[in-house]
Structures are given as C-alpha cells and as structure tokens.
Amino acid sequence: MDNPSRRHAVDAIAEITTPAPQPPHPAVLTDYGADVFNEEAMRRYLAKSTCEKLLATIERGEALDPAIAGDVAHAMKEWALSRGATSYTHWFQPLTGSTAEKHDSFLEPENCGALFAFSGKNLIMGEPDASSFPSGGLRSTFEARGYTAWDPTSPAFIKRHGNGATLCIPTAFCSYTGDALDKKTPLLRSIQALSGATRRLMKCFGLPDDEKVSVTLGPEQEYFLIDKHFYLQRPDLLQTGRTLFGAPPAKHQQLEDHYFGAIRMRILNFMTEVEQELWKLGIPAKTRHNEVAPAQFELAPVFEELNLACDHNMLVMEILRQTAERHGLVCLLHEKPFAGVNGSGKHNNWSVNYGKRNLLNPGSDPHENAIFLTVLCAIIEAVDRHADLLRAAVTGAGNDHRLGANEAPPAVISMYLGDQLADVIEQLEHGTPTSSRHARAMKIGVDTLPPLPRDATDRNRTSPFAFTGNKFEFRAPGSSHSCSGANITLNVIVAEAFDRMAEVISKFDPEHFHDELQKHLQTLVRAHKRIIFNGDGYTDDWLAEAARRGLPNARSTMDSLRCLLADENVAVFEKYGVFTARELTSRFEVFLEDYHRKIRIEGEVALEIADTMILPAAGREYAEIVRAVAEAEQAGVSAGVSVQRARAERLGAQIEACAKHVQELRDAVGNGKHEDILRTMTELRIAVDALEKSVSDAAWPLPKYHEMLFIY
Ligand code: ADP
Ligand code: MG
C-alpha cells in the first residue's frame, strides 16, 4: 500500500473512546462571567464613586474622567492577579479580520526585587506600533504610528492557557493621525451615527429625544469539525482553510439526516467545553445543533449590544478553534471548506432599541404600530438604496463560493418580510384591502397590525435579508468574517434612511400627522418595493426577475468591491463620520490585496499538491498496471488483461489531462491574474477529482471527503 497514513488516521480515530455519560451532579452557574471585569468585579475592587463614574461611561456613553484611570487600572490589575493573570494586552481587531495582542507583564523591577504594577496610562493607551498590519496606504508616512485606545464599553477579560493567564483589554486601533486602522473604531462610530438618527426620528413621534439607543446583535456561527489526523494530511486545508480537491462522496447531505440530528458524544463533549469556556467569559452561548452538511454545526448566543456581541463573536471563533484542538479535532471556519456540500455563514440578527422599546417589534397599539411601520419602511429604503454596499460588506475570497454560487443566500440582496407583513405593506401601499384576507386596508394611527408570527415556520431560508419577528436576519456574512463589516454598513445606511424620514415627517402638520405619514410611507413603498421578495432565492427565475427589477447582482469580490469608491457611497460614510474617503479607500485596497493574495496562495497550493502528490501517485499506479500487463503477456496469460489494459489507457489519458491543467495553472500563477488562476484551478480540480475515482483507494494520497466528513 502506497499511502499508509490515511489508514493510520482511520485506525487512530477508531481508537478514540468518548467517556461514558456522567452520573448526575447538580449544575451550578457560579463561573458565569468569572473571567470578566464586570460590574460585580468593579464594585468589589473600586471605590464607590470611581465605580459609579466608570459605570456611567459604560452605560450612558459619558466621556471617561481621565482622573479615575489610575484607580481603574490598579483595580483591574488586582482583580487580574487574583485570577492568575500576570500579563496584560491591549486586544484589538486589525484589518486582517483576526484579533491581535501584544503582551506585557505587570512586572516592574525594584531595587531589591520586583513588584506587579499597572498604570492608568497603560490602560488608556498603548503604542504597539504594529506596523506590519495592512493599512491600505494609511500608514505610508513616517509619523503614522499605531495606537490602541481603551474601549471601556467592552469589559476587560482574562484568557487562560496551560500555565498562566493574560488580562485582555478591548481597544480601538488608530494611527497617530487619527485614521482608523481597525474594525472596532468605525463600528463604534456607526453605532453613534445610528443612535443620533434614531433619536431624531423618535422625536417626530413625540418621544423624549434622550433615551438610550442600543443596537443589538445575535450572530449565529456555523462551523465544520473534522478529525485532526485527516486535517494534517491536507496541505490545502492547512494553508487555505478549504479543500482544493476532493470528489464528492456518494452520500453527503442528500438524506438530510444530519440537520438537527442527535449530536455525537465526541462532539457534545467538545460543545460542552466550548460553552463552559464561553460562559466564564460572560458570553451567553445558548443554542447548539447539527447543521445541514455532515460534520457541520452551529452555535448561537443570546443577543447583546452590538459592540460587545462583535467582540464576543471574535472570541467564540477563537475558542471554537482552540477547544477543537484539545479534542483532537479541527474547527473549520472557512465559508466553503468542501465543494458540493453546504457552506458556512454567520446569520447576523440585528435590531435597534430605543430605551426599552425594540423598534422592530410591532407593538400592540396603533401608535407603536406607526413607529414600527415607519422604521420598517426606512429600512426597506435603506436596503434598496444600498444593496450594493451590503453586498460589498460581506465579500471575500471564501464567501464568493457561497454568494456567487448556487447556494444560500444568493448574491442578489433582497428582503423577505413574510406573508403577513408583506400583505400589510401592500395594503399600506394601495390604501385599499389587497385581498379577501382583510376586510379593509391598514390605516396608520388607527389600526393595529395583525399579530405577526415570530420565528414562524414559513421563514424563508433562501433570503439574504429576512424579517424574523422582531429583528432582521442578514444571512450573507461569511462564517469566518468579523461581524463588524456587515453591521457598520447596516448602521450607516439605516441612519441615513432614518434621517431622511425624520427630515420629511418632522414637517408634518400635527393635526394630520398620521394621514400624511401614511401618504409618505406609501410613496416610499412604491419607490423601493422592488427589494422585497418572498419567493425562493435559489432559483434562476429569481435571478432573471431581479435583473428585470434592476437589483445589483455582484457575483464576486471583484464585482462587488468597486462600489465602495462610488462618490455617493463615500459621501454617506463621510456624512456620518464613519469612514473618511481615505479610510474607505484603504479598506478597498486591503480587501482587494487580501483577495488577490488568497487566490494566489490557493493557486500555488493546488499546483504543489497536484505536482508532488497527485501526479506521482497516479503515475506509480499507471506504471504498475502497465508492468503487470506486460508481464502477463510475456507469460502468455490472457485472463483479465484486456480489462487491465483498458484501465491503463483510461488512467493514462486522465493523467495527461491533469498534467495539461497543471501546466495551465502554473502559467496562470506565474502571470498572477486572479481570474486565470481561479479558472485553471477549477479545471485542474475537475481533472484531479476524476483521477480520484480511478486511482486505487489505497494509493490515493489525500484523505477523501467521505473520511473527513463522516469519520470523527
Ligand atoms: P434560527 O436558527 O432559527 O434563526 P436561533 O435561535 O439559532 O434562530 O438564533 C436567533 C438569534 O437571534 C439568537 O442569537 C438570538 O439571540 C437573536 N435575536 C433574537 N432577538 C433579537 C433581537 N431583538 N436583536 C438581535 N438579535 C436577536
Ligand atoms: Mg437563523
């Protein structure tokens, strides 16, 4: 046998035994948030007055009093030491899409020894410089050092490793000139923008204009788990996060027997440990289940304030990866690790709240309904006006395999409202009852909405942007993405639509407010209803219909990114102080560069695997058959020879086809044009996958799909 390592992997996995189910012992939640410098820890470690000031900053967004920074730093250090941490780091989110940390210990040498210290200055600001992170040209000048600035609205937390722990302080990352070099800064700016616009809109409805606006997010995280033994034998997974070759197995997800199925013990042990780790960090992991594809799973937390939820999702991804390792598994967060089976997304459940009122909750009286319908129409307008920006916010080399391909959700952004709400909107538009379903048309300020099904069974999973009861679920973000990108865009375009709405309706005659509002919403619905689509988003019919409606359909990263530089889009981001033109251009550059690099790496890895693993294995097999045929002929044996000769011929032809595609890919990688790399890589893949079906199983050099997806 040529390739014993695949067999060994299977044998090793067969040896793994999962512990027997535990005897019952009472479950306790004493650890929840134990590794977070939360309100409880603050009250224990800070003087009352300092604590109140800090809480005011956190809860009401009041500017932090620099005079308390020293006390807060001291308290944080004492708390961290008590939890075993001897180092701290400013934890930030550069444009790589990952998180970054540079550790410093609390250690201060003294005359005769050392002590642990942490100053207010070190808490508030760091100078990691960190010049190697992508900045898209923002840091080309010598003075553009990188600074981190404490974000007190996301509490500090502790990360643990085998023999120690580190205090992590969430921070924004900016250049000396004030340009945002990260994903958190624009997110915070966008929350501020939406808060302001929401207050202005609520004022039009006679509500006080000083309530706290909170944007909430519940990101559902999809992921794959495969056994590490297989992973280590796949240079493509190791270097690109996805399989560049692999024939789909006869059975994958057709039987739909994995989705919501009983979770295997080994996986449950993993999931339980993930939850324990997340709960210690105060991350409210709530839902776990098998997803549609084999070896695919999902984790969903209870929703939180957007900024915190984004930080928490970064930690969720990290803890999924690390815990998987401890269980001999590897967590794949790539959007499309396996061709031919479902990819992974991150459903972005988003809502806006004013005080205690969720603005996407219809409410129970005509006044609340009027607010709800106004907010809804503004969001319809926002999504229709800026579908291109929403698409650009979820772009990337990995997600192209979901959005551009025949998979949920499609690249065309549309909105799903559900039958009942769509009906309400229609009645609103026409001013008359639409069908026999209702006796009369919806009248704003007079009628209440019919109860809308929350989490109803008729939810449309093919829609990229669906109303799901009290929130919108944006399903296009990729599983590996930071939540920031999608929500920055969402916040800004909705802020703009809220302002546009407030501008108009604030001028209405109070006597006839609801009548005039109704007319205005009618106009908006007429102008933007093309974005509403309640049908099946997978079908070719929809793509044709969407084209007729004039909806953008950017199938790839390259198609979708360009809109970032359009004047009207730059103007929106600038107006709300979320991105300057410079910052937006820098994002464009960084995304583009990232895309090119990833495609190039994929091309090189595919080339290497084909050259050094596939072709040699297929060649050996071919030579062996040819030799066997020659020997049989010489010995005058005829039985089975014609079959072997036919096999050799087929294999020979396949090897030649493969070698030809290898050469084409080599040329494409040499020229560096990403379209050519992608095309030749796809062609080579077809040739290699055909070979996989011809070469004897024992000789195939890569773990196969059925092994990775089913043996764990
Ligand atoms: P499904 O898979 O059916 O879409 P899940 O229960 O897995 O639903 O996930 C729904 C997500 O939506 C959860 O993270 C939940 O906390 C979140 N969510 C619920 N209400 C809101 C809201 N008002 N704002 C933001 N997220 C919400
Ligand atoms: Mg969902």
PDB file of N, CA and C and ligand atoms in Angstrom, residues 220 347 461 473, ligand 2:
ATOM      1  N   GLU A 220     -25.369  33.993  14.663  1.00  0.00           N
ATOM      2  CA  GLU A 220     -25.348  32.521  14.662  1.00  0.00           C
ATOM      3  C   GLU A 220     -24.098  32.079  13.916  1.00  0.00           C
ATOM      4  N   HIS A 347     -25.259  34.111  10.484  1.00  0.00           N
ATOM      5  CA  HIS A 347     -26.501  34.879  10.393  1.00  0.00           C
ATOM      6  C   HIS A 347     -26.486  36.016  11.395  1.00  0.00           C
ATOM      7  N   ARG A 461     -35.490  30.586   4.194  1.00  0.00           N
ATOM      8  CA  ARG A 461     -34.063  30.463   4.442  1.00  0.00           C
ATOM      9  C   ARG A 461     -33.225  30.841   3.232  1.00  0.00           C
ATOM     10  N   GLU A 473     -32.644  39.430   9.951  1.00  0.00           N
ATOM     11  CA  GLU A 473     -31.579  38.429   9.908  1.00  0.00           C
ATOM     12  C   GLU A 473     -30.865  38.561   8.570  1.00  0.00           C
TER      13      GLU A 473
HETATM   14 MG    MG B   2     -31.030  31.980  11.662  1.00  0.00          MG
END
